[in-house]
mmCIF file of C-alpha atoms in Angstrom:
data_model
loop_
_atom_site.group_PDB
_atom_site.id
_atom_site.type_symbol
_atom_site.label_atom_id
_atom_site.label_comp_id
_atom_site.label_asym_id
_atom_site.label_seq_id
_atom_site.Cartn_x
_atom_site.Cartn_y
_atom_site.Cartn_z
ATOM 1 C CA UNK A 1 -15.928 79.046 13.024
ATOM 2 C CA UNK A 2 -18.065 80.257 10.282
ATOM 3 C CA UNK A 3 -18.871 78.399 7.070
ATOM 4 C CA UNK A 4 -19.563 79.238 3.257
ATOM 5 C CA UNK A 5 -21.769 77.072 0.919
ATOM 6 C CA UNK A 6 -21.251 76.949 -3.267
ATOM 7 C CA UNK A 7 -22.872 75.828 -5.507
ATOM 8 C CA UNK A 8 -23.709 71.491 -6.035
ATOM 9 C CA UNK A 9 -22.087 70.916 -2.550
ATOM 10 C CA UNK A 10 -24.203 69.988 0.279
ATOM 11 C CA UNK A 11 -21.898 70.669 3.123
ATOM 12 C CA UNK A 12 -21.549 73.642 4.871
ATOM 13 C CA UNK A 13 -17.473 74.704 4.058
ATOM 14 C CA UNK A 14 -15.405 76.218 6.686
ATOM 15 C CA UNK A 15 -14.148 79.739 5.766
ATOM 16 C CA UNK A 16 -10.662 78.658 6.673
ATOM 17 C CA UNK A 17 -9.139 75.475 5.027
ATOM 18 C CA UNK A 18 -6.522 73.614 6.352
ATOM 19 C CA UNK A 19 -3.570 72.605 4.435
ATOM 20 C CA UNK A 20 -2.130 69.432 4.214
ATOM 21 C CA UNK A 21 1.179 69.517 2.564
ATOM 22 C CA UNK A 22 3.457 69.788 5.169
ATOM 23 C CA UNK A 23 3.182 66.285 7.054
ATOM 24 C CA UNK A 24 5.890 64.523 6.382
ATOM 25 C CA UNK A 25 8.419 67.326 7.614
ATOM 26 C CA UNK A 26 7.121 67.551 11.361
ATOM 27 C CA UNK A 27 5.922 64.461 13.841
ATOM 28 C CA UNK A 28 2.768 62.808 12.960
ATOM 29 C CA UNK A 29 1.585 63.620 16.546
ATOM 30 C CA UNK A 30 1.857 67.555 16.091
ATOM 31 C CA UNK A 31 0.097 67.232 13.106
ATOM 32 C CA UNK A 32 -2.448 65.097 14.429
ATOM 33 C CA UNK A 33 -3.128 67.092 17.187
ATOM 34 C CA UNK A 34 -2.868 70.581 15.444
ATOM 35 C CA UNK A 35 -6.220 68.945 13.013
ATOM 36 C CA UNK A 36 -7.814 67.791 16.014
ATOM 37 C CA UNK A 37 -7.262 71.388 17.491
ATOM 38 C CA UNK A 38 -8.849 72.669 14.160
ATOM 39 C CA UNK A 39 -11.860 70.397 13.882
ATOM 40 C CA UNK A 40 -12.796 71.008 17.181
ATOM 41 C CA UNK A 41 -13.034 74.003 16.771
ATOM 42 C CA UNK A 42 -15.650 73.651 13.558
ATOM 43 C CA UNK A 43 -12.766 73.192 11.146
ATOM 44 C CA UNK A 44 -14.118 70.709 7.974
ATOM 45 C CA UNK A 45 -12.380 71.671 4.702
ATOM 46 C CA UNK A 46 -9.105 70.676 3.890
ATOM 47 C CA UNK A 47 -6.914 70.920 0.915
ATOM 48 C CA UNK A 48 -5.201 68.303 -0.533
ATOM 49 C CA UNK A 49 -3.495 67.617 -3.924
ATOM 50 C CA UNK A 50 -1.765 65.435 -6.502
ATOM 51 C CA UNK A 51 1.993 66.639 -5.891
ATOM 52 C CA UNK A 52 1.234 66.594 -2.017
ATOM 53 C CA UNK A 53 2.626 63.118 -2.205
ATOM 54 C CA UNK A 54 2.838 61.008 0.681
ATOM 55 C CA UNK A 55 1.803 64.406 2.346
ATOM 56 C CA UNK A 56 -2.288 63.110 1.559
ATOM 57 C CA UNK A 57 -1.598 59.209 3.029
ATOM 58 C CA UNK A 58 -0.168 60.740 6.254
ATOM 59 C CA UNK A 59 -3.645 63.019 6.107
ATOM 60 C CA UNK A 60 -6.075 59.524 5.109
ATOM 61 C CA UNK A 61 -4.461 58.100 8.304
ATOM 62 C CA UNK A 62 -5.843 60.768 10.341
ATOM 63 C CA UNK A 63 -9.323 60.733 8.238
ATOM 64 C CA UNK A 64 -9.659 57.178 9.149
ATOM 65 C CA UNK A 65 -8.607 57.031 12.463
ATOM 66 C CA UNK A 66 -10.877 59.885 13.604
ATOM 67 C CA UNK A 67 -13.926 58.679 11.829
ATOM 68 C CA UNK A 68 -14.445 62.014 9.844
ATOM 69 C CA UNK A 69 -14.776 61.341 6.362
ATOM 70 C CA UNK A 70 -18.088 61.596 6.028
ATOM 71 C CA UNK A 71 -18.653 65.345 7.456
ATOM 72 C CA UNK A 72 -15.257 66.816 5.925
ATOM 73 C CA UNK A 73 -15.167 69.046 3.031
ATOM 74 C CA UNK A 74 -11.968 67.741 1.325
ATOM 75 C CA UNK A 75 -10.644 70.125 -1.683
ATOM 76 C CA UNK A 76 -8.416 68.072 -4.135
ATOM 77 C CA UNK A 77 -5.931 69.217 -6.780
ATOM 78 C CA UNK A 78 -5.123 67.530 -9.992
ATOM 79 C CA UNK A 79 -3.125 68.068 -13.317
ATOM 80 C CA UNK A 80 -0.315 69.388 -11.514
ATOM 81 C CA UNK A 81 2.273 69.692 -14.902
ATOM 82 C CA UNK A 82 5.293 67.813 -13.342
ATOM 83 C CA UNK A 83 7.473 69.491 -16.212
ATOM 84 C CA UNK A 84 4.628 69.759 -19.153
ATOM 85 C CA UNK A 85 1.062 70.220 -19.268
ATOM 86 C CA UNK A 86 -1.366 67.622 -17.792
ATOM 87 C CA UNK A 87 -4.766 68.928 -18.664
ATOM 88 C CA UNK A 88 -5.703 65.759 -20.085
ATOM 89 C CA UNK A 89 -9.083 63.277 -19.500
ATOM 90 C CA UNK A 90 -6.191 60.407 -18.587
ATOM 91 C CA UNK A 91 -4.374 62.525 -16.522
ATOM 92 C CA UNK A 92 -7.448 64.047 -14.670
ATOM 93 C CA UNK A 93 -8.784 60.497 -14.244
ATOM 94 C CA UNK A 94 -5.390 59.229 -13.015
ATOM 95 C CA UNK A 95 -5.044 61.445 -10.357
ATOM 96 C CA UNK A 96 -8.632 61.553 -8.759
ATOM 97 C CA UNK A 97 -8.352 57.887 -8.786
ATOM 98 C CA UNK A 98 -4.975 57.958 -6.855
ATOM 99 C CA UNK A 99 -5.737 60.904 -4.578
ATOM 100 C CA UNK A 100 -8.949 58.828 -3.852
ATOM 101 C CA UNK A 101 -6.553 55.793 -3.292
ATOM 102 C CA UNK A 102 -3.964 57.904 -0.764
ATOM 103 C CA UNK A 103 -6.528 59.716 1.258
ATOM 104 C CA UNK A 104 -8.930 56.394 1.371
ATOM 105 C CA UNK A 105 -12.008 58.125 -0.049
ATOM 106 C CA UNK A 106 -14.237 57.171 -2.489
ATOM 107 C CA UNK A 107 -15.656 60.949 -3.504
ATOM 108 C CA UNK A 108 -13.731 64.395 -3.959
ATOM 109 C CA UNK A 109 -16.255 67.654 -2.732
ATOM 110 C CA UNK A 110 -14.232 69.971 -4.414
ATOM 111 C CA UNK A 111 -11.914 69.041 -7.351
ATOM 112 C CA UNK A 112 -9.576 71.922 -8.464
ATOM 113 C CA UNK A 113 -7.434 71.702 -11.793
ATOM 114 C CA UNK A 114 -4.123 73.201 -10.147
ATOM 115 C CA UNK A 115 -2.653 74.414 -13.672
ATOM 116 C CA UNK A 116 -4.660 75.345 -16.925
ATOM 117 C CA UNK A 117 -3.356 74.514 -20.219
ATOM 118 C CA UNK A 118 -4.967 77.198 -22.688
ATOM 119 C CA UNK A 119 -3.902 74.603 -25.457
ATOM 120 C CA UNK A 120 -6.549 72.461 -24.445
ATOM 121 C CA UNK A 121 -10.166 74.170 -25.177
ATOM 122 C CA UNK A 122 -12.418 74.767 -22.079
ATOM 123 C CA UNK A 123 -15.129 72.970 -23.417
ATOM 124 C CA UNK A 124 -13.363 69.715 -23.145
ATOM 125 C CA UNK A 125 -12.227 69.943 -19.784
ATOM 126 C CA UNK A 126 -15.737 71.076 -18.605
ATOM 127 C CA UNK A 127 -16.877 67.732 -20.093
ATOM 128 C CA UNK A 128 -14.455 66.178 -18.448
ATOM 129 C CA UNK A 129 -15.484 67.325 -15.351
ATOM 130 C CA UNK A 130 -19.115 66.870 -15.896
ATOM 131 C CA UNK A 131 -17.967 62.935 -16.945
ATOM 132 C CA UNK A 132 -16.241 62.577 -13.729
ATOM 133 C CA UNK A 133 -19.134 64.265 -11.925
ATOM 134 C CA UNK A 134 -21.570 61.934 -13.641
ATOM 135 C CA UNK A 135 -19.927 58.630 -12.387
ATOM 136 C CA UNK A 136 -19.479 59.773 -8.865
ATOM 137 C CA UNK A 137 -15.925 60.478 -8.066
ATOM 138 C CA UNK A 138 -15.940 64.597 -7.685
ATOM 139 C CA UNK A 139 -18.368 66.859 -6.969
ATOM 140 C CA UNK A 140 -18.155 70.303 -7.492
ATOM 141 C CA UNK A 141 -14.982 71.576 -9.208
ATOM 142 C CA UNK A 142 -12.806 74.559 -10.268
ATOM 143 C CA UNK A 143 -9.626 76.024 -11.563
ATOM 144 C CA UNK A 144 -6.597 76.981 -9.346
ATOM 145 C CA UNK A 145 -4.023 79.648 -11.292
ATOM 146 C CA UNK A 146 -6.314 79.792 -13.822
ATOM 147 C CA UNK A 147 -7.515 83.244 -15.264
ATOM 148 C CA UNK A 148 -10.881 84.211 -13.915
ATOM 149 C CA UNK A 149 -11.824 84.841 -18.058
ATOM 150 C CA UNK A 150 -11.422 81.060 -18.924
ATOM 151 C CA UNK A 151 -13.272 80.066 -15.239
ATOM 152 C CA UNK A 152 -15.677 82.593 -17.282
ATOM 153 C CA UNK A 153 -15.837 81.083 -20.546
ATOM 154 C CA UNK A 154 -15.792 77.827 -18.727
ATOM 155 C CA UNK A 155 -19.239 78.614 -17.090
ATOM 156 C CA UNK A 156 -20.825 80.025 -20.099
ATOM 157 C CA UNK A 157 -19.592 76.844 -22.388
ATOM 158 C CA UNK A 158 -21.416 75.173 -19.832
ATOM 159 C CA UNK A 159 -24.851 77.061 -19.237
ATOM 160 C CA UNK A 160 -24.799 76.794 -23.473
ATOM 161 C CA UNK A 161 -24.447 73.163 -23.483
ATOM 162 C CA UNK A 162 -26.481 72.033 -20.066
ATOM 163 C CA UNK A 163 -23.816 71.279 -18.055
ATOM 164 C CA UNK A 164 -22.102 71.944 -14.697
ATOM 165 C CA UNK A 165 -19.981 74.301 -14.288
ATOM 166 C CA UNK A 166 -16.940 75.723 -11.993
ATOM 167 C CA UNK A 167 -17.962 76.500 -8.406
ATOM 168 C CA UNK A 168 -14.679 77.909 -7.232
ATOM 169 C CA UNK A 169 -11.711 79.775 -7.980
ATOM 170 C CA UNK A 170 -8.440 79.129 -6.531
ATOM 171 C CA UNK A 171 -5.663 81.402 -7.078
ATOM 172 C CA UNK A 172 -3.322 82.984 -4.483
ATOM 173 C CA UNK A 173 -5.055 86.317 -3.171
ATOM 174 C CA UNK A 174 -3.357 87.770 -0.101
ATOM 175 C CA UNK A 175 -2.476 90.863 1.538
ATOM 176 C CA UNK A 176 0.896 90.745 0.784
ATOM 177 C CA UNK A 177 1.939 92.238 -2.926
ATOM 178 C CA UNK A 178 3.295 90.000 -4.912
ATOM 179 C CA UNK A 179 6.474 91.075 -7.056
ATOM 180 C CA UNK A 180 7.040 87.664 -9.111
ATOM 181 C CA UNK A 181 5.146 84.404 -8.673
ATOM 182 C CA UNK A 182 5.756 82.107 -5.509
ATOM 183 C CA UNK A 183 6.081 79.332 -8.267
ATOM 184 C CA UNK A 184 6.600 78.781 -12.106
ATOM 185 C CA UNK A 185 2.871 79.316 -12.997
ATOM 186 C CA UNK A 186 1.015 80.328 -10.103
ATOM 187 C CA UNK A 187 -1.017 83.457 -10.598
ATOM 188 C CA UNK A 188 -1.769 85.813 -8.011
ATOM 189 C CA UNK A 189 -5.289 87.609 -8.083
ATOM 190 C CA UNK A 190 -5.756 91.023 -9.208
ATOM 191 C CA UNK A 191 -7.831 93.971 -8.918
ATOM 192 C CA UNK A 192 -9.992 93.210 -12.379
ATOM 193 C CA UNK A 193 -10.107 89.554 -10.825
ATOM 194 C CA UNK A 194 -11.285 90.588 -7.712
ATOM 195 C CA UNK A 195 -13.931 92.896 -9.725
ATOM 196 C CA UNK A 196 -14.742 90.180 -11.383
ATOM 197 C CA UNK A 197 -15.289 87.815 -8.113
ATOM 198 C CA UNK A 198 -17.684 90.758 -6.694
ATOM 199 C CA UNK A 199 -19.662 91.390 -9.913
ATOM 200 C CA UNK A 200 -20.408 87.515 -10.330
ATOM 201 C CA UNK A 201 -20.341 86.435 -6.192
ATOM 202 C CA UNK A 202 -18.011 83.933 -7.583
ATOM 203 C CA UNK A 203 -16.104 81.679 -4.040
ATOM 204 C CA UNK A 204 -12.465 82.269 -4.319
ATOM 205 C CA UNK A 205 -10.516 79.914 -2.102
ATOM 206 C CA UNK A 206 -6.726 81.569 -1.576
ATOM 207 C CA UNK A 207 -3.769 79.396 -1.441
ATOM 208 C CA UNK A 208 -0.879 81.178 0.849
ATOM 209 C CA UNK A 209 -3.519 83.577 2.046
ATOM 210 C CA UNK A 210 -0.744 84.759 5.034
ATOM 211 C CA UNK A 211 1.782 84.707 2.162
ATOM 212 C CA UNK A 212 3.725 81.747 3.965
ATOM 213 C CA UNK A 213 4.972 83.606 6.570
ATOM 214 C CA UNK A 214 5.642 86.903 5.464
ATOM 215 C CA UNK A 215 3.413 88.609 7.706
ATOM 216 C CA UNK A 216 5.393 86.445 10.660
ATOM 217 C CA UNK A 217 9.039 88.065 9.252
ATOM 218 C CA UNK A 218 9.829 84.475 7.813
ATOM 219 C CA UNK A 219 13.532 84.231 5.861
ATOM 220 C CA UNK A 220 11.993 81.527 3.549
ATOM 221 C CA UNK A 221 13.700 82.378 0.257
ATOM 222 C CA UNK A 222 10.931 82.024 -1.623
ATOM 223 C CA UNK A 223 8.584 84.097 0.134
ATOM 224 C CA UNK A 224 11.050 87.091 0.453
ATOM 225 C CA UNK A 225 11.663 86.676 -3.622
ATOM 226 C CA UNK A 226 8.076 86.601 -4.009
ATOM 227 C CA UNK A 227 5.913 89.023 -1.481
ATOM 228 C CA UNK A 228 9.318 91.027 0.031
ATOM 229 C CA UNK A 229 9.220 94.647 -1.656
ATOM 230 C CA UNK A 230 7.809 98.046 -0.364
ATOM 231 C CA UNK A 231 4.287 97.600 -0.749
ATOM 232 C CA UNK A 232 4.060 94.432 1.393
ATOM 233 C CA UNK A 233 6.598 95.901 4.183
ATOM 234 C CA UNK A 234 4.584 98.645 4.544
ATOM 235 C CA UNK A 235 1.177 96.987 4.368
ATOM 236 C CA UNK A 236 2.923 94.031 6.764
ATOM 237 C CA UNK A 237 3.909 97.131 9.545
ATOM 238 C CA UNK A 238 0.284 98.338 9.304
ATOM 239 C CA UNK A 239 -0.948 94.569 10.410
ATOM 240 C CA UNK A 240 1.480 94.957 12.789
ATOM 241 C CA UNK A 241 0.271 98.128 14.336
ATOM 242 C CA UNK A 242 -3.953 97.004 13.597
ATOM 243 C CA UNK A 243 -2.984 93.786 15.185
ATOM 244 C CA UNK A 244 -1.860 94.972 18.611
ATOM 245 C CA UNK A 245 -4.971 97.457 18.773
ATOM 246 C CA UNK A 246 -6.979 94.007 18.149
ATOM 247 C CA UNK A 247 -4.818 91.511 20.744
ATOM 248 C CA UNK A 248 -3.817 89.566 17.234
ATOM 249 C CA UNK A 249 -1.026 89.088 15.127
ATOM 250 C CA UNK A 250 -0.214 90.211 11.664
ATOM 251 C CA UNK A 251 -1.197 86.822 10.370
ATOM 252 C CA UNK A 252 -4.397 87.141 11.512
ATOM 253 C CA UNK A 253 -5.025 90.604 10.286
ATOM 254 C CA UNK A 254 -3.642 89.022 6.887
ATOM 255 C CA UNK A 255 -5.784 86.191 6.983
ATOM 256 C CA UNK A 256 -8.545 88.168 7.945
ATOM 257 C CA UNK A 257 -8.285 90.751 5.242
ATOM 258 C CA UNK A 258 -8.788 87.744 2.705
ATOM 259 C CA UNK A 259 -11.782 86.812 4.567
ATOM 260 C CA UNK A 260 -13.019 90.516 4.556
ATOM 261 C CA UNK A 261 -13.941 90.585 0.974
ATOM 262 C CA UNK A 262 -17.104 91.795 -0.764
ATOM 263 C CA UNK A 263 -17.432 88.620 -2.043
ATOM 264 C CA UNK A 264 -17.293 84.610 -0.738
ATOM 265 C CA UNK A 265 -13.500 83.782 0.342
ATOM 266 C CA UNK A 266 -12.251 81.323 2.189
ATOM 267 C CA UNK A 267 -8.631 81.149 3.490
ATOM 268 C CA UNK A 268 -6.333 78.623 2.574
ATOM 269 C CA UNK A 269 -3.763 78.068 5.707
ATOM 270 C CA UNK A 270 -1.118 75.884 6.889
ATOM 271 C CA UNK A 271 -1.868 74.732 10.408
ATOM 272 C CA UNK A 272 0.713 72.895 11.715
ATOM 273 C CA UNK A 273 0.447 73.166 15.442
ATOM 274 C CA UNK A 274 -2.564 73.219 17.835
ATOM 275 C CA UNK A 275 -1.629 77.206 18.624
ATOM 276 C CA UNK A 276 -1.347 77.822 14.926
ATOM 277 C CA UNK A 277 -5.171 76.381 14.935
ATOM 278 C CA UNK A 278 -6.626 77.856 17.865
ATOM 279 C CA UNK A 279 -4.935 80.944 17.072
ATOM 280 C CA UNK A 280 -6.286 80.792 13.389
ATOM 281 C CA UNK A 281 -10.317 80.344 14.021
ATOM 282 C CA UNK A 282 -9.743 83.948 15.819
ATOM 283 C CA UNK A 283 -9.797 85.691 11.647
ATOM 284 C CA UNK A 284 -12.784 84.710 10.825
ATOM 285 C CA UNK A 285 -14.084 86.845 13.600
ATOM 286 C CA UNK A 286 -11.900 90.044 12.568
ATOM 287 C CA UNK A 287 -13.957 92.778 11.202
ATOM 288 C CA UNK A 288 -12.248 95.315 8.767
#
């Protein structure tokens, strides 16, 4: 494994973060063992959010019963909009406190707003955050589908007013192209983003960085709606080709393509099976 540091965490992050919102659709063993797989292997981050559900009390039973909590980087989601925007101070409280309450932790590394509301101004939710920061329960924090110009204006509100700002940025980035979002609001990195991320050595942590599948000819409806067009086929048959000169698959080359960047990255991934995690650590080691 190799690891990634930003800025006002401690812990060294593991480039490739485990998801966690799968659980309750597969035995608690397999998912169990597919972490312990993972960690093993130098695995520490994993992401967790709000709208996971149950998804993050399965995950606090395996936290606890391993002993781990201490030495894992956990990334948490909040102000998910259920409907309507939730970039509020009670709704951000609200849902640290009941992440905190499902995964049995007292402390979020990583706390990531999963929608922006440009309604609200970025000032306010960077005092939010700095609030929340102060008194213990998160510490470093971010934006997932947000725009990298508010993460931007978010930073200089706070270098202007002396406080902490966003570490990380969180939006879908992978090597599939993206026709029309996975999900009503999700944004998918661009090219001026990723300028943006190289210019200012800003960490971007990708959500679906394998593109859920697509690069393993999944049928998911979704994913075909969303990455399935002539660009991705013909990027997903040269992963195909790169990954048999390599001895990996497509996924792999996919994965490793978002860790490949001239700038931090870490890969967001769904391990669900110990082969899916032994078979994962292999990107980080893919040179492109």
């Amino acid at each position: 494994m190799k690891y990634g540091h930003i800025a006002h965490i401690e812990k060294p992050i593991s480039r490739i973060v485990a998801g966690t919102d799968f659980l309750l659709g597969q035995p608690k063993d397999t998912s169990f063992e597919a972490y312990d797989v993972f960690w093993e292997q130098g695995g520490r981050a994993f992401d967790s959010a709000h709208c996971y559900g149950e998804n993050s009390r399965v995950f606090g039973e395996w936290i606890a019963s391993r002993g781990v909590a201490k030495e894992t980087v956990f990334l948490d989601k909040g102000c998910h909009p259920y409907g309507s925007p939730r970039v509020t101070h009670e709704d951000m409280l609200s849902d640290i406190q009941q992440n905190h309450e499902k995964l049995g932790v007292e402390y979020t590394d990583l706390f990531v707003l999963h929608r922006d509301d440009p309604e609200v101004p970025v000032g306010e939710i960077v005092d939010w955050l700095n609030e929340f920061k102060d008194q213990g329960l998160i510490g470093a924090f971010g934006g997932s589908n947000w725009a990298h110009e508010r993460i931007a204006a978010a930073n200089d509100y706070a270098a202007k007013n002396g406080k902490q700002g966003m570490s990380l940025n969180n939006p879908n980035m992978t090597l599939a192209h993206n026709s029309e979002p996975l999900w009503g609001g999700c944004l998918t990195i661009g090219i001026e983003g990723r300028k943006w991320h190289e210019e200012n050595q800003f960490p971007l942590f990708a959500w679906s960085s394998m593109a859920r599948g697509y690069f393993a000819h999944t049928t998911d409806a979704d994913v075909v709606r969303a990455y399935d067009n002539d660009i991705s086929r013909a990027r997903r048959e040269r992963a195909e080709k790169l990954g048999a000169e390599k001895g990996v698959s497509a996924m792999m080359i996919a994965m490793a393509w978002v860790l490949n960047q001239p700038f931090p990255t870490f890969a967001l991934a769904g391990i669900r099976t110990p082969d899916q995690a032994r078979e994962g650590v292999k990107a980080v080691e893919i040179e492109l």
